[in-house]
Amino acid sequence: MPQTKPGALIDIDPERLLDFLLRFATTQTSVGVQTSRIVVNTTRVAHAYGYELTIMMFQRNITMTLMPATSDNTEASHISRAQHPVTGMIRHRHLPLNFFLNAELSRLSWYTYDHHPSLEELEDRFEAIVTSPPVNRWLILFLISLANMAFCFLFGGDLGSGLCVFAGTLCGFFVRQELNARHVYPYLVICVSAFVASFVVGLGAKLGLEANPEIALGTSVLYLIPGVPFINGMMDLLDGFMLNGISRLMTAVMIVISITVGLSCTLMMLNLSLL
């Protein structure tokens, strides 16, 4: 995506603009946007008002410095000399992955660059996006269970294995939703969810309901695989954001370890094997 150039400096409160940019950037981080896209989108908004932006991002917080862009225009240069850089820091929010917000926030940055709305309008549009109603949790629960069952069939599982995977995913993901609503430690949530899903499938294997128990057990926890952290981590490394890339990859590794612990507990308790 091409970088944008700063426009004419607009006489607005830089601290208020910086506060918006901090919230704008950390919301993108929370919903699964890679670092390079966050930097481009946020810088584009700053450029729309004639400011340069320097961003320093870490796993838990983000720091920005906003400064007036240099200009050959006499009036804009006068405003620029009268202002000083402002710096702020904010902690990242914790939100579920949301590709709708991902796309809408990027679209908002282009709207800002093209139309230069007032800060009041920009903040109203931002709030309308982030407060948009989420998808029904029961629909998500059903569709994810159905998708995991489809994975079981894709890898060669029989009808009994697929139905057990559907039931296991339904139980495991429901537990995950409830624990997340209670703000339980994230890795413990993954571990317990993997255990519940695999335990239901393991019971099906013990009762002889599955012709391919190893396939059913393996696919019962696929809904927990951290695909987005792995992809974003690799993209950050390739884009040169080494610290962010390493931290995201380590988060993905910790999730995989949590899944392994939960699945291992099922295998030991039911005396099963994936081999």
mmCIF file of C-alpha atoms in Angstrom:
data_model
loop_
_atom_site.group_PDB
_atom_site.id
_atom_site.type_symbol
_atom_site.label_atom_id
_atom_site.label_comp_id
_atom_site.label_asym_id
_atom_site.label_seq_id
_atom_site.Cartn_x
_atom_site.Cartn_y
_atom_site.Cartn_z
ATOM 1 C CA MET A 1 0.000 0.000 0.000
ATOM 2 C CA PRO A 2 1.539 3.340 -1.013
ATOM 3 C CA GLN A 3 2.423 5.857 1.656
ATOM 4 C CA THR A 4 0.471 9.108 1.727
ATOM 5 C CA LYS A 5 1.871 12.615 1.943
ATOM 6 C CA PRO A 6 0.877 15.170 4.573
ATOM 7 C CA GLY A 7 -1.722 17.682 3.466
ATOM 8 C CA ALA A 8 -2.096 21.290 4.531
ATOM 9 C CA LEU A 9 -1.901 21.874 8.276
ATOM 10 C CA ILE A 10 -5.378 22.297 9.766
ATOM 11 C CA ASP A 11 -5.764 24.397 12.901
ATOM 12 C CA ILE A 12 -7.035 21.731 15.345
ATOM 13 C CA ASP A 13 -6.099 20.642 18.842
ATOM 14 C CA PRO A 14 -3.096 18.300 18.358
ATOM 15 C CA GLU A 15 -3.599 16.652 21.758
ATOM 16 C CA ARG A 16 -7.166 15.734 20.883
ATOM 17 C CA LEU A 17 -6.017 14.402 17.512
ATOM 18 C CA LEU A 18 -3.282 12.383 19.216
ATOM 19 C CA ASP A 19 -5.794 10.918 21.659
ATOM 20 C CA PHE A 20 -7.939 9.787 18.733
ATOM 21 C CA LEU A 21 -4.961 8.306 16.880
ATOM 22 C CA LEU A 22 -3.957 6.298 19.951
ATOM 23 C CA ARG A 23 -7.446 4.822 20.266
ATOM 24 C CA PHE A 24 -7.629 4.273 16.512
ATOM 25 C CA ALA A 25 -4.350 2.358 16.414
ATOM 26 C CA THR A 26 -4.854 0.216 19.503
ATOM 27 C CA THR A 27 -8.324 -0.823 18.312
ATOM 28 C CA GLN A 28 -6.746 -2.103 15.102
ATOM 29 C CA THR A 29 -4.151 -4.031 17.075
ATOM 30 C CA SER A 30 -6.841 -5.673 19.183
ATOM 31 C CA VAL A 31 -8.933 -6.918 16.257
ATOM 32 C CA GLY A 32 -6.049 -8.621 14.437
ATOM 33 C CA VAL A 33 -4.409 -6.089 12.095
ATOM 34 C CA GLN A 34 -0.727 -6.507 11.265
ATOM 35 C CA THR A 35 1.663 -3.772 12.371
ATOM 36 C CA SER A 36 2.481 -2.342 8.939
ATOM 37 C CA ARG A 37 -1.183 -1.783 8.140
ATOM 38 C CA ILE A 38 -1.773 -0.138 11.524
ATOM 39 C CA VAL A 39 1.099 2.268 10.893
ATOM 40 C CA VAL A 40 -0.097 3.115 7.369
ATOM 41 C CA ASN A 41 -3.737 3.626 8.382
ATOM 42 C CA THR A 42 -2.931 5.727 11.441
ATOM 43 C CA THR A 43 -0.314 7.823 9.637
ATOM 44 C CA ARG A 44 -2.792 8.443 6.826
ATOM 45 C CA VAL A 45 -5.227 10.024 9.293
ATOM 46 C CA ALA A 46 -2.470 12.240 10.729
ATOM 47 C CA HIS A 47 -1.436 13.301 7.223
ATOM 48 C CA ALA A 48 -5.022 14.301 6.450
ATOM 49 C CA TYR A 49 -4.686 17.079 9.045
ATOM 50 C CA GLY A 50 -1.160 18.092 8.070
ATOM 51 C CA TYR A 51 0.780 16.245 10.778
ATOM 52 C CA GLU A 52 3.649 13.799 10.802
ATOM 53 C CA LEU A 53 3.401 10.783 13.108
ATOM 54 C CA THR A 54 6.048 8.605 14.729
ATOM 55 C CA ILE A 55 4.810 5.316 16.187
ATOM 56 C CA MET A 56 6.489 2.902 18.590
ATOM 57 C CA MET A 57 4.532 -0.312 19.114
ATOM 58 C CA PHE A 58 4.957 -3.111 21.629
ATOM 59 C CA GLN A 59 2.839 -6.081 22.610
ATOM 60 C CA ARG A 60 1.114 -4.331 25.523
ATOM 61 C CA ASN A 61 1.228 -0.630 24.647
ATOM 62 C CA ILE A 62 1.775 1.911 21.896
ATOM 63 C CA THR A 63 3.546 5.285 21.951
ATOM 64 C CA MET A 64 3.053 8.079 19.408
ATOM 65 C CA THR A 65 4.612 11.467 18.762
ATOM 66 C CA LEU A 66 2.586 13.905 16.675
ATOM 67 C CA MET A 67 4.332 16.877 15.074
ATOM 68 C CA PRO A 68 3.360 19.469 12.460
ATOM 69 C CA ALA A 69 4.561 18.646 8.969
ATOM 70 C CA THR A 70 6.891 21.094 7.254
ATOM 71 C CA SER A 71 5.284 23.104 4.459
ATOM 72 C CA ASP A 72 6.234 25.768 1.945
ATOM 73 C CA ASN A 73 2.940 27.547 2.586
ATOM 74 C CA THR A 74 3.577 30.709 4.632
ATOM 75 C CA GLU A 75 0.415 30.533 6.741
ATOM 76 C CA ALA A 76 0.811 26.797 7.412
ATOM 77 C CA SER A 77 4.502 27.276 8.277
ATOM 78 C CA HIS A 78 3.563 29.960 10.779
ATOM 79 C CA ILE A 79 1.099 27.612 12.487
ATOM 80 C CA SER A 80 3.721 24.852 12.377
ATOM 81 C CA ARG A 81 6.346 26.974 14.170
ATOM 82 C CA ALA A 82 3.836 27.908 16.858
ATOM 83 C CA GLN A 83 3.154 24.273 17.772
ATOM 84 C CA HIS A 84 5.331 21.641 19.419
ATOM 85 C CA PRO A 85 5.391 17.866 19.143
ATOM 86 C CA VAL A 86 3.025 16.044 21.501
ATOM 87 C CA THR A 87 3.567 12.495 22.750
ATOM 88 C CA GLY A 88 1.177 9.993 24.283
ATOM 89 C CA MET A 89 0.998 6.334 25.299
ATOM 90 C CA ILE A 90 -1.903 3.911 25.690
ATOM 91 C CA ARG A 91 -2.326 0.228 26.515
ATOM 92 C CA HIS A 92 -3.718 -2.084 23.884
ATOM 93 C CA ARG A 93 -7.326 -3.156 24.253
ATOM 94 C CA HIS A 94 -8.324 -6.826 24.356
ATOM 95 C CA LEU A 95 -10.992 -7.601 21.767
ATOM 96 C CA PRO A 96 -11.862 -10.717 19.751
ATOM 97 C CA LEU A 97 -10.696 -10.946 16.151
ATOM 98 C CA ASN A 98 -12.999 -8.912 13.940
ATOM 99 C CA PHE A 99 -12.348 -8.625 10.213
ATOM 100 C CA PHE A 100 -15.335 -6.305 9.806
ATOM 101 C CA LEU A 101 -13.709 -3.722 12.096
ATOM 102 C CA ASN A 102 -10.417 -4.346 10.322
ATOM 103 C CA ALA A 103 -11.909 -3.328 6.973
ATOM 104 C CA GLU A 104 -14.071 -0.492 8.306
ATOM 105 C CA LEU A 105 -11.210 1.207 10.171
ATOM 106 C CA SER A 106 -9.065 1.090 7.056
ATOM 107 C CA ARG A 107 -11.955 2.572 5.079
ATOM 108 C CA LEU A 108 -12.313 5.307 7.702
ATOM 109 C CA SER A 109 -8.662 6.295 7.265
ATOM 110 C CA TRP A 110 -9.194 6.746 3.511
ATOM 111 C CA TYR A 111 -12.391 8.713 4.089
ATOM 112 C CA THR A 112 -10.486 11.023 6.432
ATOM 113 C CA TYR A 113 -7.658 11.550 3.961
ATOM 114 C CA ASP A 114 -10.023 12.287 1.081
ATOM 115 C CA HIS A 115 -12.620 14.477 2.840
ATOM 116 C CA HIS A 116 -10.818 16.032 5.862
ATOM 117 C CA PRO A 117 -13.789 15.843 8.255
ATOM 118 C CA SER A 118 -13.844 17.700 11.547
ATOM 119 C CA LEU A 119 -12.544 15.842 14.580
ATOM 120 C CA GLU A 120 -16.091 15.674 15.933
ATOM 121 C CA GLU A 121 -17.308 13.899 12.796
ATOM 122 C CA LEU A 122 -14.251 11.622 12.751
ATOM 123 C CA GLU A 123 -14.788 10.574 16.359
ATOM 124 C CA ASP A 124 -18.497 9.990 15.735
ATOM 125 C CA ARG A 125 -17.749 7.756 12.758
ATOM 126 C CA PHE A 126 -15.133 5.857 14.773
ATOM 127 C CA GLU A 127 -17.545 5.273 17.667
ATOM 128 C CA ALA A 128 -20.239 4.111 15.260
ATOM 129 C CA ILE A 129 -17.825 1.493 13.894
ATOM 130 C CA VAL A 130 -16.489 0.155 17.204
ATOM 131 C CA THR A 131 -19.945 0.058 18.808
ATOM 132 C CA SER A 132 -21.592 -1.753 15.901
ATOM 133 C CA PRO A 133 -23.539 -4.795 17.181
ATOM 134 C CA PRO A 134 -21.532 -8.050 17.171
ATOM 135 C CA VAL A 135 -22.587 -11.197 15.355
ATOM 136 C CA ASN A 136 -24.946 -13.372 17.398
ATOM 137 C CA ARG A 137 -22.818 -15.567 19.705
ATOM 138 C CA TRP A 138 -25.076 -18.599 19.171
ATOM 139 C CA LEU A 139 -24.723 -18.335 15.405
ATOM 140 C CA ILE A 140 -20.927 -18.189 15.800
ATOM 141 C CA LEU A 141 -21.040 -21.206 18.122
ATOM 142 C CA PHE A 142 -23.059 -23.241 15.632
ATOM 143 C CA LEU A 143 -21.026 -22.251 12.561
ATOM 144 C CA ILE A 144 -17.658 -22.949 14.214
ATOM 145 C CA SER A 145 -18.879 -26.358 15.370
ATOM 146 C CA LEU A 146 -20.106 -27.069 11.837
ATOM 147 C CA ALA A 147 -16.773 -25.950 10.358
ATOM 148 C CA ASN A 148 -14.801 -28.203 12.707
ATOM 149 C CA MET A 149 -17.027 -31.149 11.757
ATOM 150 C CA ALA A 150 -16.334 -30.361 8.102
ATOM 151 C CA PHE A 151 -12.579 -30.470 8.835
ATOM 152 C CA CYS A 152 -13.083 -33.919 10.331
ATOM 153 C CA PHE A 153 -14.774 -35.127 7.136
ATOM 154 C CA LEU A 154 -12.079 -33.423 5.045
ATOM 155 C CA PHE A 155 -9.341 -35.409 6.800
ATOM 156 C CA GLY A 156 -11.171 -38.701 6.303
ATOM 157 C CA GLY A 157 -13.343 -38.995 9.384
ATOM 158 C CA ASP A 158 -16.567 -41.017 9.374
ATOM 159 C CA LEU A 159 -20.047 -39.783 10.258
ATOM 160 C CA GLY A 160 -19.748 -40.809 13.919
ATOM 161 C CA SER A 161 -16.421 -39.009 14.253
ATOM 162 C CA GLY A 162 -17.852 -35.885 12.611
ATOM 163 C CA LEU A 163 -20.856 -35.786 14.928
ATOM 164 C CA CYS A 164 -18.627 -36.242 17.980
ATOM 165 C CA VAL A 165 -16.362 -33.434 16.768
ATOM 166 C CA PHE A 166 -19.432 -31.232 16.317
ATOM 167 C CA ALA A 167 -20.571 -31.960 19.881
ATOM 168 C CA GLY A 168 -17.060 -31.519 21.308
ATOM 169 C CA THR A 169 -16.495 -28.214 19.530
ATOM 170 C CA LEU A 170 -19.925 -27.005 20.617
ATOM 171 C CA CYS A 171 -19.097 -27.722 24.268
ATOM 172 C CA GLY A 172 -15.510 -26.451 24.088
ATOM 173 C CA PHE A 173 -16.321 -23.207 22.336
ATOM 174 C CA PHE A 174 -19.258 -22.547 24.656
ATOM 175 C CA VAL A 175 -16.893 -22.920 27.622
ATOM 176 C CA ARG A 176 -14.465 -20.550 25.921
ATOM 177 C CA GLN A 177 -17.180 -17.928 25.424
ATOM 178 C CA GLU A 178 -18.240 -18.138 29.057
ATOM 179 C CA LEU A 179 -14.699 -17.982 30.433
ATOM 180 C CA ASN A 180 -13.802 -15.037 28.198
ATOM 181 C CA ALA A 181 -16.908 -13.210 29.409
ATOM 182 C CA ARG A 182 -15.580 -13.654 32.958
ATOM 183 C CA HIS A 183 -12.091 -12.388 31.974
ATOM 184 C CA VAL A 184 -10.306 -15.614 32.903
ATOM 185 C CA TYR A 185 -6.565 -15.834 32.170
ATOM 186 C CA PRO A 186 -6.389 -16.289 28.345
ATOM 187 C CA TYR A 187 -4.043 -19.274 28.232
ATOM 188 C CA LEU A 188 -6.084 -21.068 30.881
ATOM 189 C CA VAL A 189 -9.176 -20.470 28.723
ATOM 190 C CA ILE A 190 -7.441 -22.138 25.761
ATOM 191 C CA CYS A 191 -6.273 -25.050 27.899
ATOM 192 C CA VAL A 192 -9.715 -25.706 29.412
ATOM 193 C CA SER A 193 -11.476 -25.318 26.046
ATOM 194 C CA ALA A 194 -9.110 -27.813 24.410
ATOM 195 C CA PHE A 195 -9.661 -30.239 27.272
ATOM 196 C CA VAL A 196 -13.471 -30.007 27.116
ATOM 197 C CA ALA A 197 -13.634 -30.399 23.323
ATOM 198 C CA SER A 198 -11.213 -33.322 23.196
ATOM 199 C CA PHE A 199 -12.763 -34.989 26.261
ATOM 200 C CA VAL A 200 -16.196 -35.103 24.609
ATOM 201 C CA VAL A 201 -14.646 -36.599 21.479
ATOM 202 C CA GLY A 202 -12.596 -38.998 23.618
ATOM 203 C CA LEU A 203 -15.739 -40.247 25.317
ATOM 204 C CA GLY A 204 -17.174 -40.972 21.886
ATOM 205 C CA ALA A 205 -14.073 -43.016 21.073
ATOM 206 C CA LYS A 206 -14.367 -44.938 24.356
ATOM 207 C CA LEU A 207 -18.025 -45.734 23.596
ATOM 208 C CA GLY A 208 -17.126 -47.008 20.135
ATOM 209 C CA LEU A 209 -18.989 -44.264 18.275
ATOM 210 C CA GLU A 210 -16.016 -43.354 16.081
ATOM 211 C CA ALA A 211 -14.331 -45.417 13.401
ATOM 212 C CA ASN A 212 -11.481 -42.871 13.213
ATOM 213 C CA PRO A 213 -10.882 -41.646 16.780
ATOM 214 C CA GLU A 214 -7.406 -40.303 16.001
ATOM 215 C CA ILE A 215 -8.840 -38.037 13.287
ATOM 216 C CA ALA A 216 -11.661 -36.904 15.560
ATOM 217 C CA LEU A 217 -9.307 -36.103 18.439
ATOM 218 C CA GLY A 218 -6.927 -34.224 16.155
ATOM 219 C CA THR A 219 -9.652 -32.073 14.597
ATOM 220 C CA SER A 220 -11.534 -31.422 17.852
ATOM 221 C CA VAL A 221 -9.129 -28.611 18.779
ATOM 222 C CA LEU A 222 -8.575 -27.055 15.355
ATOM 223 C CA TYR A 223 -10.871 -24.133 16.201
ATOM 224 C CA LEU A 224 -8.268 -23.020 18.757
ATOM 225 C CA ILE A 225 -5.287 -22.940 16.361
ATOM 226 C CA PRO A 226 -3.843 -19.363 16.377
ATOM 227 C CA GLY A 227 -3.719 -18.789 12.629
ATOM 228 C CA VAL A 228 -3.967 -14.984 12.761
ATOM 229 C CA PRO A 229 -1.129 -14.524 15.339
ATOM 230 C CA PHE A 230 1.108 -16.819 13.272
ATOM 231 C CA ILE A 231 0.338 -14.965 10.023
ATOM 232 C CA ASN A 232 0.644 -11.493 11.563
ATOM 233 C CA GLY A 233 3.852 -12.477 13.349
ATOM 234 C CA MET A 234 5.472 -13.621 10.103
ATOM 235 C CA MET A 235 4.228 -10.532 8.238
ATOM 236 C CA ASP A 236 5.642 -8.271 10.955
ATOM 237 C CA LEU A 237 9.032 -9.999 10.681
ATOM 238 C CA LEU A 238 9.027 -9.645 6.887
ATOM 239 C CA ASP A 239 8.031 -5.970 7.185
ATOM 240 C CA GLY A 240 10.877 -5.284 9.624
ATOM 241 C CA PHE A 241 8.846 -4.980 12.841
ATOM 242 C CA MET A 242 11.002 -7.530 14.625
ATOM 243 C CA LEU A 243 9.867 -7.006 18.223
ATOM 244 C CA ASN A 244 6.195 -7.115 17.313
ATOM 245 C CA GLY A 245 6.695 -10.136 15.080
ATOM 246 C CA ILE A 246 8.575 -12.083 17.741
ATOM 247 C CA SER A 247 6.036 -11.207 20.444
ATOM 248 C CA ARG A 248 3.123 -12.280 18.251
ATOM 249 C CA LEU A 249 4.826 -15.525 17.316
ATOM 250 C CA MET A 250 5.542 -16.210 20.985
ATOM 251 C CA THR A 251 1.872 -15.579 21.778
ATOM 252 C CA ALA A 252 0.929 -18.111 19.095
ATOM 253 C CA VAL A 253 3.411 -20.629 20.514
ATOM 254 C CA MET A 254 1.963 -20.187 24.006
ATOM 255 C CA ILE A 255 -1.525 -20.843 22.622
ATOM 256 C CA VAL A 256 -0.299 -24.022 20.931
ATOM 257 C CA ILE A 257 1.299 -25.159 24.201
ATOM 258 C CA SER A 258 -1.999 -24.490 26.015
ATOM 259 C CA ILE A 259 -3.858 -26.577 23.424
ATOM 260 C CA THR A 260 -1.309 -29.351 23.854
ATOM 261 C CA VAL A 261 -1.738 -29.364 27.632
ATOM 262 C CA GLY A 262 -5.525 -29.582 27.375
ATOM 263 C CA LEU A 263 -5.403 -32.349 24.780
ATOM 264 C CA SER A 264 -2.775 -34.261 26.755
ATOM 265 C CA CYS A 265 -4.971 -34.212 29.851
ATOM 266 C CA THR A 266 -7.753 -35.894 27.862
ATOM 267 C CA LEU A 267 -5.403 -38.526 26.458
ATOM 268 C CA MET A 268 -4.056 -39.376 29.918
ATOM 269 C CA MET A 269 -7.437 -39.425 31.657
ATOM 270 C CA LEU A 270 -9.091 -41.629 29.012
ATOM 271 C CA ASN A 271 -5.960 -43.646 28.213
ATOM 272 C CA LEU A 272 -6.141 -42.771 24.517
ATOM 273 C CA SER A 273 -3.517 -42.183 21.858
ATOM 274 C CA LEU A 274 -3.350 -40.165 18.662
ATOM 275 C CA LEU A 275 -0.852 -42.641 17.152
#
